[in-house]
Coordinates of C-alpha atoms in Angstrom, one line a residue:
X1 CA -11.4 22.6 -11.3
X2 CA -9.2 19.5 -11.7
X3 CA -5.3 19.7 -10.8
X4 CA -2.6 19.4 -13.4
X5 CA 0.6 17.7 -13.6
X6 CA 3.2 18.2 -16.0
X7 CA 6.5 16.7 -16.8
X8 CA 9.3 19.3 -17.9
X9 CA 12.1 16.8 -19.6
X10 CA 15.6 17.5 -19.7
X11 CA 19.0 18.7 -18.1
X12 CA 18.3 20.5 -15.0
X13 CA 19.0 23.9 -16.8
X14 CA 16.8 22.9 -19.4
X15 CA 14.0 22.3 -17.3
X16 CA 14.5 25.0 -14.9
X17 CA 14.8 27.5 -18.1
X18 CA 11.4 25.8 -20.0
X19 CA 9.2 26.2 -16.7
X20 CA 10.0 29.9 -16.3
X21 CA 7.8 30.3 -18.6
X22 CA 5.1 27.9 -18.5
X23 CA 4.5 29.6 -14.8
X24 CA 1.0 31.3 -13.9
X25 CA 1.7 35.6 -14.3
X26 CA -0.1 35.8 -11.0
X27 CA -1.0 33.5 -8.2
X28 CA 1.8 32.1 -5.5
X29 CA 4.0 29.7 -7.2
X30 CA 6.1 27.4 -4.6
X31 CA 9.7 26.0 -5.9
X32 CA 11.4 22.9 -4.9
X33 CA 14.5 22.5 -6.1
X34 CA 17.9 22.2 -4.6
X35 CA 17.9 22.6 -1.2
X36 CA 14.7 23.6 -0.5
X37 CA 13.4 20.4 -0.3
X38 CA 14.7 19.6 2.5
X39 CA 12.4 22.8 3.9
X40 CA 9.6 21.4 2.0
X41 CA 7.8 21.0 5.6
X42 CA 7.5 24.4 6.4
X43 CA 5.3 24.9 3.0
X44 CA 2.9 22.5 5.0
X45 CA -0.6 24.0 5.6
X46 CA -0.3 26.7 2.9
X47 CA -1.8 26.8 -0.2
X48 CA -0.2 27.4 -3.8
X49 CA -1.5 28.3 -7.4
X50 CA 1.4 26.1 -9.2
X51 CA 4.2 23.8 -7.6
X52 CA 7.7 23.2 -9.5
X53 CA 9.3 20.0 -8.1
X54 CA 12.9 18.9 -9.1
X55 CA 13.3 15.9 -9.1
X56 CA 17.5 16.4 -10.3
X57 CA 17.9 17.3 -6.8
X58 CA 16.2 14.0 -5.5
X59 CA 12.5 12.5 -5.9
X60 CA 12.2 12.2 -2.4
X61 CA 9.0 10.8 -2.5
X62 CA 7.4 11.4 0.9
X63 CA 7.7 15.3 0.2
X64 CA 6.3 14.7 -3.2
X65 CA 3.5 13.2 -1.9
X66 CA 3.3 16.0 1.6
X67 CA 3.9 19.3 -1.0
X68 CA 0.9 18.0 -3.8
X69 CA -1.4 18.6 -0.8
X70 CA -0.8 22.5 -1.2
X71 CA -1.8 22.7 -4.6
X72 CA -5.3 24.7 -4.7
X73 CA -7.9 23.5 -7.6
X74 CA -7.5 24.3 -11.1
X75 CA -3.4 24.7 -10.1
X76 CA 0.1 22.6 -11.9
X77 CA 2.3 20.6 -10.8
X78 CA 5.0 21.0 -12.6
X79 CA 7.5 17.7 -12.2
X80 CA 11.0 18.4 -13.6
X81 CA 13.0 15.3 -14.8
X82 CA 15.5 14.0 -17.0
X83 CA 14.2 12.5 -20.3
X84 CA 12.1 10.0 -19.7
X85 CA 13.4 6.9 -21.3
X86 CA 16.5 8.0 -19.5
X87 CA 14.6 8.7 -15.7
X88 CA 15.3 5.3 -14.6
X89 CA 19.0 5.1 -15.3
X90 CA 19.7 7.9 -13.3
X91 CA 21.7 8.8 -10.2
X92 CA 19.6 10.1 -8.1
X93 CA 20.2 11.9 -5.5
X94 CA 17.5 10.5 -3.3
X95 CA 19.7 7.4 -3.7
X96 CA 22.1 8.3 -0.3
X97 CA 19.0 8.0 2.3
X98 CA 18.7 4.2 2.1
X99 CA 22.3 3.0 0.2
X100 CA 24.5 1.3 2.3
X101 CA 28.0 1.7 2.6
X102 CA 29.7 0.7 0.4
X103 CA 27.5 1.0 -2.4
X104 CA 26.7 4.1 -5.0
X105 CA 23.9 5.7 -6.6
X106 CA 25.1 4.1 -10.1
X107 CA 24.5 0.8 -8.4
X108 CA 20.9 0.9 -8.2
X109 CA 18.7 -0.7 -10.8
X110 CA 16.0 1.9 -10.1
X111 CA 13.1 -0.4 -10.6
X112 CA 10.7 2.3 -8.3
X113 CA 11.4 4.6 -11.2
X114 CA 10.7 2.7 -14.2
X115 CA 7.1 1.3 -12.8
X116 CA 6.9 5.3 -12.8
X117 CA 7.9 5.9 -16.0
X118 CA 5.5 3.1 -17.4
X119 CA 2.8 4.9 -15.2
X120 CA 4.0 8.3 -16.6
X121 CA 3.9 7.3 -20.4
X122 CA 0.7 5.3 -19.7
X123 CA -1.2 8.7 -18.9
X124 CA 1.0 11.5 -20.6
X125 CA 0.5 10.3 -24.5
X126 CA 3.6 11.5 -26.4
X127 CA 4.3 15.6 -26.1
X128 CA 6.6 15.8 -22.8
X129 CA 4.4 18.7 -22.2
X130 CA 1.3 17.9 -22.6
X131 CA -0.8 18.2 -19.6
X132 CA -1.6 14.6 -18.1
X133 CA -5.0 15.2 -16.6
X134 CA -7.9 17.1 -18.6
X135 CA -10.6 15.2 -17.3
X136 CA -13.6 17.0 -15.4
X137 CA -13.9 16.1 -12.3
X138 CA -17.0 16.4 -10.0
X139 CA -17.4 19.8 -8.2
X140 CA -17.4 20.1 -4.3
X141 CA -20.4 19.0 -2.1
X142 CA -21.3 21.6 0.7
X143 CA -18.8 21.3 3.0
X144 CA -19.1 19.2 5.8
X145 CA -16.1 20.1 8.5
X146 CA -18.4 22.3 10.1
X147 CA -20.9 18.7 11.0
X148 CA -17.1 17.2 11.8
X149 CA -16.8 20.3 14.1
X150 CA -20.4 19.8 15.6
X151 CA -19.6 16.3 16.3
X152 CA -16.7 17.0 18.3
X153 CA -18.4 20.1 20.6
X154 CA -21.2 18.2 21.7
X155 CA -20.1 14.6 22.3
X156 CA -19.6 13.4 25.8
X157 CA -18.4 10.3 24.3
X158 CA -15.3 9.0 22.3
X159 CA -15.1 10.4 18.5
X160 CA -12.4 8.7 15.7
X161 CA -12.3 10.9 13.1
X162 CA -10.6 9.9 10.0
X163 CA -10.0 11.3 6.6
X164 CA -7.3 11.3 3.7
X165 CA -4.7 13.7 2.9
X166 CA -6.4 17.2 2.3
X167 CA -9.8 17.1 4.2
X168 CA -9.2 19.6 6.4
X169 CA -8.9 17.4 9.6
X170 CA -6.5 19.1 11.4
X171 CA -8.4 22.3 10.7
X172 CA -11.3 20.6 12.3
X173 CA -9.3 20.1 15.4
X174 CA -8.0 23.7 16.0
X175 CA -11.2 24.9 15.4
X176 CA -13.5 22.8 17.4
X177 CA -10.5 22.9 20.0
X178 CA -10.9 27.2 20.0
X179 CA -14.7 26.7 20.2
X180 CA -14.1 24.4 23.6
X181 CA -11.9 26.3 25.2
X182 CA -14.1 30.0 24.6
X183 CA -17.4 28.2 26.0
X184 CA -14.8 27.4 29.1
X185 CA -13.4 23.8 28.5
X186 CA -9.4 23.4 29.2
X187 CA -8.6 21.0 26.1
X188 CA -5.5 19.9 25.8
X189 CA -3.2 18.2 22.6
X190 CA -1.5 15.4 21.8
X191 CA 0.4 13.3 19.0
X192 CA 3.7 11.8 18.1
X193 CA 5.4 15.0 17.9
X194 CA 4.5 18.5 17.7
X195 CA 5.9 19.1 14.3
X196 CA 2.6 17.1 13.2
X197 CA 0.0 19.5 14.6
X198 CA 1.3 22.7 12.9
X199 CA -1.7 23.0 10.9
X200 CA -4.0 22.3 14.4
X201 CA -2.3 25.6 16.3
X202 CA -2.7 27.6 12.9
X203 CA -6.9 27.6 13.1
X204 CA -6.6 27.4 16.5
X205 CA -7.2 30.7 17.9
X206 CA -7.3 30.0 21.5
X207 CA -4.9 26.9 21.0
X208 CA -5.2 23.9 23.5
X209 CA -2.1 22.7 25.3
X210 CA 0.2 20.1 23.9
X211 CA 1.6 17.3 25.5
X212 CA 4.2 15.0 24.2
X213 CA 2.0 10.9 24.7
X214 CA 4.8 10.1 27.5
X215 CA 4.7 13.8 28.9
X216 CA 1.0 13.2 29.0
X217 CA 0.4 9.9 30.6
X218 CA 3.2 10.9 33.1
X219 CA 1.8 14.0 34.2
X220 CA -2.1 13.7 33.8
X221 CA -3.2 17.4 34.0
X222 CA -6.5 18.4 34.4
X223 CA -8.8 18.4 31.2
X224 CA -12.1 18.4 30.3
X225 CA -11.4 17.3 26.4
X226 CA -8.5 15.5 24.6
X227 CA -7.4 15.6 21.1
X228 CA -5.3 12.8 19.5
X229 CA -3.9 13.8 16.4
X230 CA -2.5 10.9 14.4
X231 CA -3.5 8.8 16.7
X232 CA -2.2 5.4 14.4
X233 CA 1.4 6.4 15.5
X234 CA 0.8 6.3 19.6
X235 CA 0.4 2.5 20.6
X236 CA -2.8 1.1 21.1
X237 CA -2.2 0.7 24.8
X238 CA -1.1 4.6 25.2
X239 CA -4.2 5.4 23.7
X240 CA -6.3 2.8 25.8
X241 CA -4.1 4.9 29.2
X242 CA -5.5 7.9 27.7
X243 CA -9.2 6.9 27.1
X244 CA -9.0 5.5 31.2
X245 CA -8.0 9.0 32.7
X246 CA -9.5 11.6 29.8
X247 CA -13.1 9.6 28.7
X248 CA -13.8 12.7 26.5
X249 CA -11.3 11.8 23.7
X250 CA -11.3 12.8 19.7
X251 CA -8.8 10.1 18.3
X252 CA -8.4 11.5 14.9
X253 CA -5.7 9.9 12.2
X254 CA -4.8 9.9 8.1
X255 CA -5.9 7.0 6.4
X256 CA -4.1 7.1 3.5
X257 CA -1.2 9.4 3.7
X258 CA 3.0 10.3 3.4
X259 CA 3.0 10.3 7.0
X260 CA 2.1 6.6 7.4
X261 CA -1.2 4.6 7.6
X262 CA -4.0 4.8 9.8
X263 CA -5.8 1.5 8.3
X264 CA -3.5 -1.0 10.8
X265 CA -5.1 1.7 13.6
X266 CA -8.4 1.1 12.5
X267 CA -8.2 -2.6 12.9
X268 CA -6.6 -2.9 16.2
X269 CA -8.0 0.3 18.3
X270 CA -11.5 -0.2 17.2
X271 CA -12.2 -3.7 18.6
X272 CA -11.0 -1.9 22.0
X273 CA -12.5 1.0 21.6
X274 CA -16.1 -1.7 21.3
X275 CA -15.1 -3.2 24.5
X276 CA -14.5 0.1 26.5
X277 CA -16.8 2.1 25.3
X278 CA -19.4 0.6 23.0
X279 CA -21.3 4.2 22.2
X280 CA -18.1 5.6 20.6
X281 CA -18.6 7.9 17.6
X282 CA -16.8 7.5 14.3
X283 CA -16.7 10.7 11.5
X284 CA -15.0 10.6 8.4
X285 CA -13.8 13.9 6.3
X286 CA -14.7 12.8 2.7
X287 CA -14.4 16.1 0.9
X288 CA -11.2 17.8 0.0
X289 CA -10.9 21.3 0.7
X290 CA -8.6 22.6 -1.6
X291 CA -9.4 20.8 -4.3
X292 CA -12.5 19.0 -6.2
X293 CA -13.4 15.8 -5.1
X294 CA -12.5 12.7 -7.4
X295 CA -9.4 15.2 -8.3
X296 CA -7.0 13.5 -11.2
X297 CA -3.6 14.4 -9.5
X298 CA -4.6 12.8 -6.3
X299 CA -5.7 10.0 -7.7
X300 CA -2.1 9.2 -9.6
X301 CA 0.0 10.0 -6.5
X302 CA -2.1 7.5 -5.0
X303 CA -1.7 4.9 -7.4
X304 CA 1.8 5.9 -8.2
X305 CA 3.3 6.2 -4.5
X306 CA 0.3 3.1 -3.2
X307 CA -0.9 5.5 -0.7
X308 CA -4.2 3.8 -1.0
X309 CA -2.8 -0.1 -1.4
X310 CA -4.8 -2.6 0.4
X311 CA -4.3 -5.4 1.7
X312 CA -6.3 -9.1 0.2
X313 CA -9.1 -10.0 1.1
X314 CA -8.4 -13.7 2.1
X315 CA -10.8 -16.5 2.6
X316 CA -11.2 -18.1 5.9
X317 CA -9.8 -21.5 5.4
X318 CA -7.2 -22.4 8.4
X319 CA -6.7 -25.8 7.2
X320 CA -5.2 -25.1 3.7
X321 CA -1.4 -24.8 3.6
X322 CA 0.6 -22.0 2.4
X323 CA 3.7 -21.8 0.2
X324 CA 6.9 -19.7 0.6
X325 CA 8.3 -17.9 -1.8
X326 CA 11.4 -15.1 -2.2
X327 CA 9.9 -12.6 -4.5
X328 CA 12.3 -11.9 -7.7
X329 CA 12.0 -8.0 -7.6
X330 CA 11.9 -7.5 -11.3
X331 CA 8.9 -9.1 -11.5
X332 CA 7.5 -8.1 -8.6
X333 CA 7.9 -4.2 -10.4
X334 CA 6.0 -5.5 -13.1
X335 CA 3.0 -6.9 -12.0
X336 CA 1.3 -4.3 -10.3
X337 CA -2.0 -6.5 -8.6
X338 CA 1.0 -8.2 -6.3
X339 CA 2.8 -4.9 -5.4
X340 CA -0.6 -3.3 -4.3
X341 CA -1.5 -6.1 -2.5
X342 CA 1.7 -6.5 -0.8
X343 CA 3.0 -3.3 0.3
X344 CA -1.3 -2.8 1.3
X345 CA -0.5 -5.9 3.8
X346 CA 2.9 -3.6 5.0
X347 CA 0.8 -0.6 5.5
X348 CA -1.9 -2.3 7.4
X349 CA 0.7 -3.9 10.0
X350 CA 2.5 -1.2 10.5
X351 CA 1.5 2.7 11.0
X352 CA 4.9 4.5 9.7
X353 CA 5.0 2.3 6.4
X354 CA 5.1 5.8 4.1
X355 CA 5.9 6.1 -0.2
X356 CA 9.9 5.7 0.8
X357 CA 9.5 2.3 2.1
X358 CA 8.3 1.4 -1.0
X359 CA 10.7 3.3 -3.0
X360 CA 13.9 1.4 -1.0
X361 CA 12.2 -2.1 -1.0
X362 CA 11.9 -2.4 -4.8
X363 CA 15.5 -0.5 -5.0
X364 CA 18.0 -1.0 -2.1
X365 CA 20.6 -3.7 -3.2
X366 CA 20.8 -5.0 0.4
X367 CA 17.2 -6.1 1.0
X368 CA 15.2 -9.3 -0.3
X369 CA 11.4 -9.5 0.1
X370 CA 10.1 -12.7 1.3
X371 CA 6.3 -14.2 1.3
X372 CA 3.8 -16.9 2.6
X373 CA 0.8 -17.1 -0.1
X374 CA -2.5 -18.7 0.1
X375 CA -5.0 -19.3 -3.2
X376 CA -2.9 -16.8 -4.7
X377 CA -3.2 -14.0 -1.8
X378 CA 0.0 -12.8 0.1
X379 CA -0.6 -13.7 4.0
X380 CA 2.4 -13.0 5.4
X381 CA 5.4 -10.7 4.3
X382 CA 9.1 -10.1 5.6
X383 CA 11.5 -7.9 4.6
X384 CA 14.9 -9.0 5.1
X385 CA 18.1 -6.6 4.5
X386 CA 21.8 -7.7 4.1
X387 CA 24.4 -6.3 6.2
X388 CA 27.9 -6.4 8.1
X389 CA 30.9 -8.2 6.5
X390 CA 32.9 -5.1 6.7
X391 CA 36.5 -5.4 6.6
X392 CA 38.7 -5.8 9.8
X393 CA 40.4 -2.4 9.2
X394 CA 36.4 -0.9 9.3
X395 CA 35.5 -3.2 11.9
X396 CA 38.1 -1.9 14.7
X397 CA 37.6 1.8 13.2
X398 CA 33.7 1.4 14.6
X399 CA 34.7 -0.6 17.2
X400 CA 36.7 2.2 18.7
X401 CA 33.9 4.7 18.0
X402 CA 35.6 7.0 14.9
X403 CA 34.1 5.7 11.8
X404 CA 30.0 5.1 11.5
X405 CA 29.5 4.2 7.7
X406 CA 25.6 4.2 6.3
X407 CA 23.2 1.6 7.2
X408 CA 24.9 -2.2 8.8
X409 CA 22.7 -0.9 11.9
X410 CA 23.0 -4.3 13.7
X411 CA 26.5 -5.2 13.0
X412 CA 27.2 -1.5 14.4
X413 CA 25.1 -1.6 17.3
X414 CA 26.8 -5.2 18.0
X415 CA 30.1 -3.8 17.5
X416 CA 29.8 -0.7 19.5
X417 CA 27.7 -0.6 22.0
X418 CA 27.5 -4.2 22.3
X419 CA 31.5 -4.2 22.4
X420 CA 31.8 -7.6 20.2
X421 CA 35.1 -6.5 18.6
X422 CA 34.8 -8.0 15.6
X423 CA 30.9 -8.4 15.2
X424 CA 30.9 -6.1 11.6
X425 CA 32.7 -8.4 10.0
X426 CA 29.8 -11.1 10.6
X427 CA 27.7 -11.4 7.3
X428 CA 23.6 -10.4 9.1
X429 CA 20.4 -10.8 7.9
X430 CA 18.2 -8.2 9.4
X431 CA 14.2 -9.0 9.7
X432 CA 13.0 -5.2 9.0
X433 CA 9.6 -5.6 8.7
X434 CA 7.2 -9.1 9.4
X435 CA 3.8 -8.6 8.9
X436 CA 0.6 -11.0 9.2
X437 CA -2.7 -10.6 7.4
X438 CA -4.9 -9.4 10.3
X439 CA -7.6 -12.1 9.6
X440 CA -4.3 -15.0 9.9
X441 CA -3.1 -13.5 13.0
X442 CA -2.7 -15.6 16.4
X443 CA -2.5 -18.7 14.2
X444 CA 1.3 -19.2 14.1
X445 CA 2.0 -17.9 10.5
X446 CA 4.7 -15.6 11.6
X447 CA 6.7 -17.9 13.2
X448 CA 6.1 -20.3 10.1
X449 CA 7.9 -17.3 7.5
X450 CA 10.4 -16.5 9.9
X451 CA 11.6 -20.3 10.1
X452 CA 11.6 -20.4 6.3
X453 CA 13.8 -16.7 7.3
X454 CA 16.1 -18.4 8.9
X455 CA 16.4 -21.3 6.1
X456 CA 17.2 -18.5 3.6
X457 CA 19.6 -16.9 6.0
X458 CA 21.3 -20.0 6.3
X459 CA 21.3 -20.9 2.2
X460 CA 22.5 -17.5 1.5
X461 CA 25.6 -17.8 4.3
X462 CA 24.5 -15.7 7.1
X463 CA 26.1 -15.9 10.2
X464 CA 23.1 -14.7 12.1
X465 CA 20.0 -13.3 12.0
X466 CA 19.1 -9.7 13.9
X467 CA 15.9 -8.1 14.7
X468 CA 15.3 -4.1 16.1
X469 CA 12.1 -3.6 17.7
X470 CA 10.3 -1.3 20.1
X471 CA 10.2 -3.7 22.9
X472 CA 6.8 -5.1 24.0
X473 CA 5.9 -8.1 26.2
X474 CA 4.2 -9.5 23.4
X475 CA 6.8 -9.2 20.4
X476 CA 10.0 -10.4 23.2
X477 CA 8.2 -13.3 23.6
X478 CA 7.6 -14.2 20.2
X479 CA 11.4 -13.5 19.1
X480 CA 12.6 -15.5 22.3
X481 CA 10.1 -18.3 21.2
X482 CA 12.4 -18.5 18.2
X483 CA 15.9 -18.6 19.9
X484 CA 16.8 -15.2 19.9
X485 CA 18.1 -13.4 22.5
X486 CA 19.3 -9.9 24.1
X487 CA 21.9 -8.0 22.7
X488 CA 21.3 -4.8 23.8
X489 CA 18.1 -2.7 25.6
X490 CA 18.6 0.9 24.3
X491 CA 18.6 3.5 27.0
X492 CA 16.2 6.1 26.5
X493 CA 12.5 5.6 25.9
X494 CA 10.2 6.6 22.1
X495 CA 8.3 9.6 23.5
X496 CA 5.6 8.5 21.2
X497 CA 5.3 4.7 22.3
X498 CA 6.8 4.6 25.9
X499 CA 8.9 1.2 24.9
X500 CA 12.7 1.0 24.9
X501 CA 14.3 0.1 21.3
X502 CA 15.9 -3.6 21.5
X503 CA 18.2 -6.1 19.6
X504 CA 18.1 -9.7 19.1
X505 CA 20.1 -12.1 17.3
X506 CA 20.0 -15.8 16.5
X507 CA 23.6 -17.2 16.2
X508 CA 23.5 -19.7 12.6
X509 CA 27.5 -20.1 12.1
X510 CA 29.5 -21.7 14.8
X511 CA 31.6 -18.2 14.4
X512 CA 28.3 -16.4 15.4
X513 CA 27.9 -19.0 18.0
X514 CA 31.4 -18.4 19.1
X515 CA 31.2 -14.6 19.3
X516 CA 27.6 -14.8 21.2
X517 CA 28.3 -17.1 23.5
X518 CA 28.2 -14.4 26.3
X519 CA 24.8 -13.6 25.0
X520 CA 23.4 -16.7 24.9
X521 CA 24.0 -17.7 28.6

């Protein structure tokens, strides 16, 4: 049976008081309100007959998306909110996770939340009520985990296996990793961090040993299988380490999920994967498990959170120009064809792009969205966001290490631990994400949109422009390329990549020239 949702409007009492009794008299009914949605990840890997999610206490988005998973067939979602037509005005909550300092929840425009209110009243007709979802939807195919679970117990060679939000993938791992291990194989675990392979342990009944990707590579221990779970967030050349010492691999990732993208990993570890080892397997989980396939509510969290935005297809044509342009953001809200294909092109370049990042581009006061276009088709997108000039009195406070207001990461860092004094009073544009069409990479497009960057940085009276990266020979090169340089090498290493976090700046004011001068010798 099809999954419900259903919008409960109203105060927070209100709503709280209405859904009471709209609730199932039997069946396991999970509640997320207050702060229990901050705990929303320990509800991970269970199942529930209806799911109450208050969005007074903050629409965080991610566990909106991560908590619908646990809904079994045939259950509700039950969504409460304040009236509709008022949704978008206000405050949330949710606001504090991205604002910067100084600004308030009032302050935003709350653009994410009117495209969902016109996706909302698009679907939900007029009762507040009403159920938005009453279409049939096809019934399960015979389940095919157990052929997933084949696959991975008799392969000698590599297997990707990939599948949405819901397939059961992770209880493919602990099971075909129990079945290993009791016909005498040592398998052993890894994945960005343990918290993500909760689900693997609990059908694992003889679990494999985890690793941490750094512990791993460090210590090599013996094993005759290795699993990779979310294998998009390790580094293609971590992976490539592991595949030289460990030959029997399962590289398994989401495709289309909260927890980030595993399109980008498709693109760039498969071409390797060709070149290593040609005979490697691929298997994709189609069917849900807990749900009917072609299921209604997954489809509008989907389209509502563009966990399944894609990226253009664009032409092959190298010789035809481009055009720059800085995207207004009220129009960007409104035309939905743009927004797909642009945040598609962010998920695709990077593997932790989740529903938030979209939430606190079309929201966040500090940040301006920035494009190169071809024929119509975004092929190149930057995210720029606005920070530092902070007052002096602010500016010695962080300096001397007592006051650390939200967000103005780079002016911080530069002030801090850079120990530029007076670095946070310094207006900085700060390059959060730049992203290439895969089929336009290598061909000097980035460097193109980040000189028209540094134009707009310089029209809009920046002092300088700053970058945070995880460092790779690859990526220094291409910001040095550009004039910038060093300002500080963090200390301690991602356990999930193995590179050290850097910042860079490019000096655009003579006061920014000034105060880097140390750095630029």
């Amino acid at each position: 049976m099809p999954r419900r949702l259903e919008l409960i409007e109203g105060s927070q009492t209100e709503c709280l008081q209405r859904v009471q009794c709209l609730l199932p008299a039997a069946g396991v009914v999970f509640w997320l309100t207050g702060s229990a949605i901050k705990k929303a990840h320990t509800l991970l890997g269970q199942e529930c007959d209806a799911l109450v999610f208050d969005a007074h206490s903050g629409f965080d988005v991610n566990t909106f998306a991560a908590v619908s998973g646990t809904l079994r067939g045939g259950g509700t979602l039950f969504l409460l909110i304040p009236p509709l037509d008022e949704w978008a005005a206000f405050p949330d909550p949710d606001y504090q996770r991205f604002l910067p300092y100084p600004y308030t929840p009032e302050q935003v425009e709350g653009r994410f939340l009117r495209r969902l209110v016109w996706l909302l009243a698009r679907r939900s007709g007029f009762s507040p009520t009403t159920l938005l979802f009453d279409e049939k939807a096809v019934g399960l195919k015979p389940n095919l985990q157990q052929a997933v679970i084949q696959t991975i117990l008799q392969s000698e060679v590599p297997v990707v296996l990939t599948a949405d939000r819901g397939r059961g993938k992770s209880a493919a791992l602990g099971m075909a990793a129990s079945q290993l291990q009791a016909s005498g194989k040592r398998v052993l675990l890894t994945a960005p961090s343990r918290a993500t392979v909760v689900s693997v342990f609990k059908h694992a009944d003889n679990p494999p040993l985890f690793f941490a990707p750094d512990e791993l590579l460090q210590t090599l221990p013996a094993g005759d299988v290795l699993l990779v779970d979310e294998a998009a967030a390790i580094p293609v050349p971590l992976l490539l380490k592991m595949l030289e010492h460990y030959p029997r691999c399962v590289f398994s990732t989401t495709l289309h999920g909260y927890e980030g993208s595993g399109r980008g990993f498709a693109l760039r570890f498969q071409k390797q994967l060709d070149a290593l080892a040609p005979d490697w397997m691929a298997v994709r989980l189609q069917q849900p498990i807990r749900w009917a396939e072609n299921d209604p509510l997954e489809h509008f969290i989907n389209q509502a959170l563009l966990l399944d935005a894609e990226s253009a297809v664009v032409p092959f044509d190298y010789a035809q120009g481009t055009n720059y342009h800085c995207l207004n953001r009220d129009e960007l809200t409104q035309n939905e064809p743009l927004l797909r294909q642009l945040f598609g092109l962010l998920i695709t370049a990077h593997y932790q792009t989740r529903p938030s990042d979209l939430r606190q581009m079309l929201d966040a006061p500090d940040i301006s969205i920035h494009v190169l276009e071809q024929s119509g088709l975004i092929v190149a997108v930057a995210l720029l966001s606005r920070e530092g000039g902070l007052d002096a009195e602010l500016t010695a406070a962080i300096h001397a290490g007592t006051r650390r207001p939200h967000g103005h990461p780079i002016p911080q860092t530069l002030t801090f631990h850079a120990k530029i004094p007076t670095a946070a009073e310094l207006i900085c544009e700060r390059v959060m994400r730049i992203a290439v069409h895969p089929d336009r990479q290598n061909h000097g497009w980035g460097a193109h949109l980040l000189e028209h960057l540094l134009g707009f940085a310089t029209r809009s009276g920046a002092d300088y422009v700053g970058v945070s990266y995880a460092m790779t020979p690859e990526l220094l090169r291409f910001w040095e390329r550009a004039g910038f340089v060093l300002a500080r090498v963090g200390f301690r290493q991602d356990t999930a990549s193995g590179s050290r976090s850097v910042v860079q700046v490019k000096a655009l004011s003579a006061r920014a020239h000034a105060l880097f001068k140390g750095l630029e010798q």
